[in-house]
Coordinates of C-alpha atoms in Angstrom, one line a residue:
Q157 CA -17.5 11.5 5.1
I158 CA -17.0 9.9 8.5
H159 CA -14.3 11.2 11.0
G160 CA -13.1 13.3 8.0
H161 CA -12.7 10.1 5.9
D162 CA -14.4 8.9 2.8
V163 CA -16.9 6.2 4.1
G164 CA -16.1 4.2 0.9
K165 CA -12.7 3.5 2.4
A166 CA -14.3 2.2 5.6
Y167 CA -15.2 -1.1 3.9
T168 CA -12.5 -1.7 1.3
H169 CA -9.8 -3.0 3.7
S170 CA -9.7 -6.4 2.2
T171 CA -8.5 -4.9 -1.1
D172 CA -5.9 -2.7 0.7
I173 CA -4.5 -5.5 2.8
S174 CA -3.9 -7.9 0.0
D175 CA -1.4 -5.5 -1.4
S176 CA 0.5 -5.1 1.9
R177 CA 0.1 -8.3 3.9
P178 CA 0.1 -12.0 2.8
T179 CA -3.3 -13.6 2.6
V180 CA -1.6 -16.9 3.6
Y181 CA -2.2 -15.8 7.2
S182 CA -5.5 -17.6 7.3
N183 CA -3.7 -21.0 6.8
L184 CA -1.3 -20.3 9.7
L185 CA -3.8 -19.1 12.3
I186 CA -5.4 -21.3 14.9
T187 CA -8.6 -19.2 15.0
D188 CA -11.1 -18.7 12.2
F189 CA -12.0 -15.0 12.9
D190 CA -14.5 -14.6 10.0
K191 CA -16.5 -17.6 11.2
D192 CA -17.1 -15.9 14.6
K193 CA -18.1 -12.6 12.9
L194 CA -20.8 -14.3 10.9
K195 CA -22.2 -16.2 13.8
N196 CA -22.5 -13.2 16.1
L197 CA -23.6 -10.4 13.7
S198 CA -27.1 -9.1 14.5
A199 CA -29.1 -5.9 14.8
G200 CA -28.6 -3.5 17.7
Q201 CA -24.8 -4.2 17.9
T202 CA -21.9 -1.8 17.4
W203 CA -19.1 -2.9 15.0
A204 CA -15.8 -1.6 13.8
S205 CA -14.7 -1.5 10.2
Y206 CA -11.5 -0.2 8.7
S207 CA -10.6 3.5 8.2
E208 CA -8.2 4.8 5.7
D209 CA -5.2 4.1 7.9
D210 CA -6.1 0.3 7.8
F211 CA -7.0 0.2 11.5
P212 CA -10.5 -0.6 12.7
R213 CA -11.6 2.9 13.9
S214 CA -14.7 3.4 11.8
Y215 CA -17.7 2.5 13.9
F216 CA -21.3 1.8 13.1
R217 CA -24.5 0.5 14.6
V218 CA -26.3 -2.4 12.9
L219 CA -29.9 -1.4 12.3
K220 CA -30.9 -4.5 10.3
V221 CA -29.2 -7.6 8.9
L222 CA -30.7 -7.8 5.4
H223 CA -28.7 -10.9 4.2
K224 CA -26.2 -13.2 5.9
P225 CA -24.4 -15.8 3.9
R226 CA -24.1 -19.3 5.3
R227 CA -20.3 -19.5 5.0
S228 CA -18.8 -16.9 2.8
G229 CA -19.8 -14.0 0.6
L230 CA -21.2 -10.6 1.2
V231 CA -23.2 -9.5 4.3
R232 CA -25.9 -6.9 3.5
L233 CA -26.6 -4.5 6.3
R234 CA -28.6 -1.4 7.1
I235 CA -26.3 0.7 9.3
V236 CA -25.8 4.1 10.9
W237 CA -22.3 5.4 11.1
L238 CA -21.1 6.7 14.5
Q239 CA -19.2 10.0 14.8
P240 CA -17.2 11.3 17.8
L241 CA -19.4 13.9 19.6
P242 CA -17.6 17.2 20.2
N243 CA -20.1 18.3 22.9
Y244 CA -19.0 18.9 26.5
I245 CA -22.5 18.7 28.0
A246 CA -23.1 15.3 26.3
W247 CA -19.8 13.9 27.5
K248 CA -20.4 15.2 31.0
K249 CA -23.9 13.7 31.1
V250 CA -22.6 10.2 30.0
W251 CA -19.8 10.4 32.6
K252 CA -22.3 11.4 35.4
E253 CA -24.7 8.6 34.5
L254 CA -22.0 6.0 34.7
K255 CA -20.4 7.5 37.8
Y256 CA -17.1 8.0 36.1
V257 CA -14.8 10.7 37.7
N258 CA -12.6 12.5 35.1
L259 CA -13.2 13.4 31.5
P260 CA -10.4 12.9 29.0
I261 CA -8.0 15.8 28.9
H262 CA -8.0 17.9 25.7
W263 CA -10.9 15.8 24.4
N264 CA -12.3 18.6 22.3
E265 CA -8.9 19.5 20.7
W266 CA -8.4 15.8 19.9
I267 CA -11.7 15.5 18.1
D268 CA -11.5 18.9 16.4
T269 CA -8.1 18.1 14.9
G270 CA -9.5 14.9 13.4
L271 CA -7.3 12.5 15.4
P272 CA -8.8 9.0 15.6
V273 CA -11.2 8.3 18.5
G274 CA -11.0 4.7 19.5
S275 CA -13.0 5.1 22.8
G276 CA -15.3 7.9 23.7
V277 CA -18.8 9.4 23.2
F278 CA -20.4 9.0 19.7
K279 CA -23.5 10.3 18.0
C280 CA -25.4 8.9 15.0
G281 CA -24.3 10.0 11.6
K282 CA -25.3 8.9 8.1
E283 CA -27.5 5.8 7.5
Q284 CA -26.4 3.5 4.7
T285 CA -27.2 0.1 3.2
L286 CA -24.0 -1.7 2.5
S287 CA -22.8 -5.1 1.1
L288 CA -19.7 -6.0 3.0
S289 CA -17.2 -8.8 2.9
L290 CA -16.5 -10.4 6.3
D291 CA -12.9 -9.4 5.8
S292 CA -13.9 -5.8 5.9
L293 CA -15.5 -6.2 9.4
S294 CA -13.2 -6.1 12.4
G295 CA -15.3 -7.1 15.4
R296 CA -18.1 -6.1 17.8
L297 CA -17.5 -3.3 20.3
C298 CA -18.6 -2.8 23.9
C299 CA -21.2 0.0 23.8
K300 CA -22.7 1.2 27.1
N301 CA -25.8 3.0 25.9
K302 CA -28.8 1.7 24.0
N303 CA -29.6 5.1 22.5
S304 CA -27.5 8.0 21.2
P305 CA -25.1 9.3 22.4
Y306 CA -23.2 6.1 22.7
L307 CA -20.2 5.4 24.9
V308 CA -17.8 3.0 23.2
H309 CA -15.0 1.8 25.4
P310 CA -12.9 -1.3 26.2
G311 CA -14.6 -4.3 27.9
K312 CA -13.1 -6.7 30.4
G313 CA -11.2 -9.5 28.7
E314 CA -10.8 -7.7 25.5
T315 CA -7.5 -6.9 23.8
W316 CA -6.6 -3.4 22.6
A317 CA -3.8 -1.6 21.0
I318 CA -2.6 1.5 22.9
Y319 CA -0.2 4.2 22.0
N320 CA 3.1 3.6 23.9
N321 CA 4.4 7.1 22.8
W322 CA 1.1 8.9 23.4
D323 CA 1.6 12.6 23.6
I324 CA -1.7 14.4 23.5
V325 CA -0.2 17.9 23.6
R326 CA 2.2 17.3 20.6
W327 CA -0.4 15.4 18.6
T328 CA -3.2 17.9 19.1
S329 CA -0.9 20.8 18.3
N330 CA 0.2 19.1 15.1
P331 CA -1.8 15.9 14.1
E332 CA 1.0 14.9 11.7
N333 CA 3.0 13.8 14.8
H334 CA 0.4 11.0 15.3
K335 CA 1.6 9.3 12.2
H336 CA 4.8 8.3 14.0
C337 CA 3.0 6.5 16.7
K338 CA 4.1 3.1 18.2
F339 CA 1.8 0.5 19.8
D340 CA 1.6 -1.8 22.7
I341 CA -1.0 -4.6 23.1
V342 CA -2.9 -4.9 26.4
E343 CA -5.5 -7.1 28.0
I344 CA -8.4 -5.2 29.7
L345 CA -8.5 -6.6 33.3
G346 CA -11.4 -4.4 34.5
R347 CA -12.3 -0.8 35.4
N348 CA -12.9 1.3 38.4
P349 CA -14.5 4.8 38.6
N350 CA -11.1 6.4 37.5
G351 CA -10.2 4.2 34.5
F352 CA -9.2 0.8 33.1
R353 CA -6.7 -1.6 34.6
V354 CA -4.7 -3.3 31.9
A355 CA -1.9 -5.9 31.5
K356 CA 0.7 -5.6 28.8
L357 CA 0.9 -8.5 26.3
D358 CA 4.2 -9.7 24.8
K359 CA 4.6 -11.4 21.4
V360 CA 5.1 -15.2 21.5
G361 CA 7.7 -16.3 18.9
G362 CA 6.9 -18.9 16.3
F363 CA 3.3 -17.8 15.7
V364 CA 1.7 -15.2 13.5
S365 CA -0.1 -13.2 16.2
L366 CA 0.0 -15.0 19.5
F367 CA 0.5 -12.9 22.7
Q368 CA 0.8 -13.7 26.4
R369 CA 0.9 -11.7 29.6
S370 CA 4.1 -9.7 30.2
S371 CA 6.0 -10.1 33.4
Q372 CA 5.4 -6.4 34.0
S373 CA 2.8 -5.4 36.6
S374 CA -0.6 -4.3 35.5
F375 CA -1.2 -0.6 35.3
L376 CA -4.1 1.9 35.2
I377 CA -5.0 3.9 32.2
E378 CA -7.1 6.7 33.7
D379 CA -10.1 8.2 31.9
Q380 CA -8.1 11.4 31.5
E381 CA -5.9 9.3 29.1
L382 CA -8.8 7.6 27.4
F383 CA -7.5 8.6 23.9
R384 CA -4.5 6.5 24.5
F385 CA -6.6 3.5 23.5
S386 CA -6.2 3.2 19.7
H387 CA -8.5 0.4 18.7
K388 CA -9.8 -3.0 19.8
V389 CA -8.0 -6.0 18.3
P390 CA -10.2 -9.1 18.1
S391 CA -8.7 -12.1 19.9
F392 CA -9.4 -15.6 21.3
R393 CA -8.0 -16.9 24.5
M394 CA -6.0 -20.2 24.1
T395 CA -6.4 -23.3 26.3
G396 CA -2.8 -24.4 25.5
T397 CA -3.9 -27.6 23.8
E398 CA -4.5 -26.0 20.3
R399 CA -0.9 -26.5 19.0
Q400 CA 2.5 -27.4 20.4
G401 CA 4.1 -24.4 22.0
V402 CA 0.9 -22.4 22.6
P403 CA 0.9 -21.0 26.2
K404 CA -2.2 -21.6 28.3
G405 CA -4.1 -18.3 28.7
S406 CA -2.4 -16.6 25.8
F407 CA -4.3 -14.8 23.1
E408 CA -4.4 -15.2 19.3
L409 CA -5.1 -11.8 17.8
D410 CA -6.5 -11.0 14.4
P411 CA -3.4 -10.0 12.4
K412 CA -5.3 -7.7 10.2
D413 CA -5.8 -5.4 13.2
L414 CA -2.2 -5.3 14.3
P415 CA 0.6 -3.0 13.3
A416 CA 2.8 -4.8 10.7
D417 CA 5.8 -4.9 13.1
L418 CA 3.8 -7.0 15.6
V419 CA 2.9 -9.7 13.0
E420 CA 5.4 -12.6 12.5
V421 CA 5.7 -14.1 9.0
D422 CA 8.8 -16.3 9.3
N423 CA 9.5 -19.6 11.2
I424 CA 5.8 -20.1 12.0
Q425 CA 4.8 -23.3 13.8
V426 CA 2.0 -25.2 12.1

């Protein structure tokens, strides 16, 4: 088990999603997300796959690419799963090496109660050889360290889902409260020693999963609130020439990684 979940569920997302979300999305999207995954997949990288809640919060390091199909089919990998590290000394050491200031609050309670860790310090767990469909892979993650323990966190220019009703005290005291969470989507603008500056993204109507910068001012998510980051959502920045009505600088996000209420299925422009 990884993060308290059955690792078998970490790579069966394509089966689950066909029951809950239309597979017609691929015909309505501007971006071919699977093509990019296949092109970039290689040893030494950190990737996200899908946990039992259908979000990409199961992380692994690629030890070796055993087989990569030319266009479609199964990718065969030797991997090691990453597990959140509930060790204060290790977290403190990583923070000191990177000259970060404040550790996340209640980080040990968050991990001990089994709440999902989207960003933080991880250690190596079980090694496995797996055959995976591209649909079961979410995307590559920003990983600061070459050796364990690893720090996985948002990178500049990435798009992430954050909890907009994040309440670490209520959620750690009763993890069931986490199931009622709501999300915002943000672009990572950069970081300083205290945390990450982000800009909220708003949904663009008429497209499955197109988002653009909100008129709201950017804001800082301090490292003390690191667990407010839920998961990375793969995206591509648009030039504005892809299709009529596409705003320049907007992002098309992979709908498989979005909450259902942020995916549009009617009145799509093609």
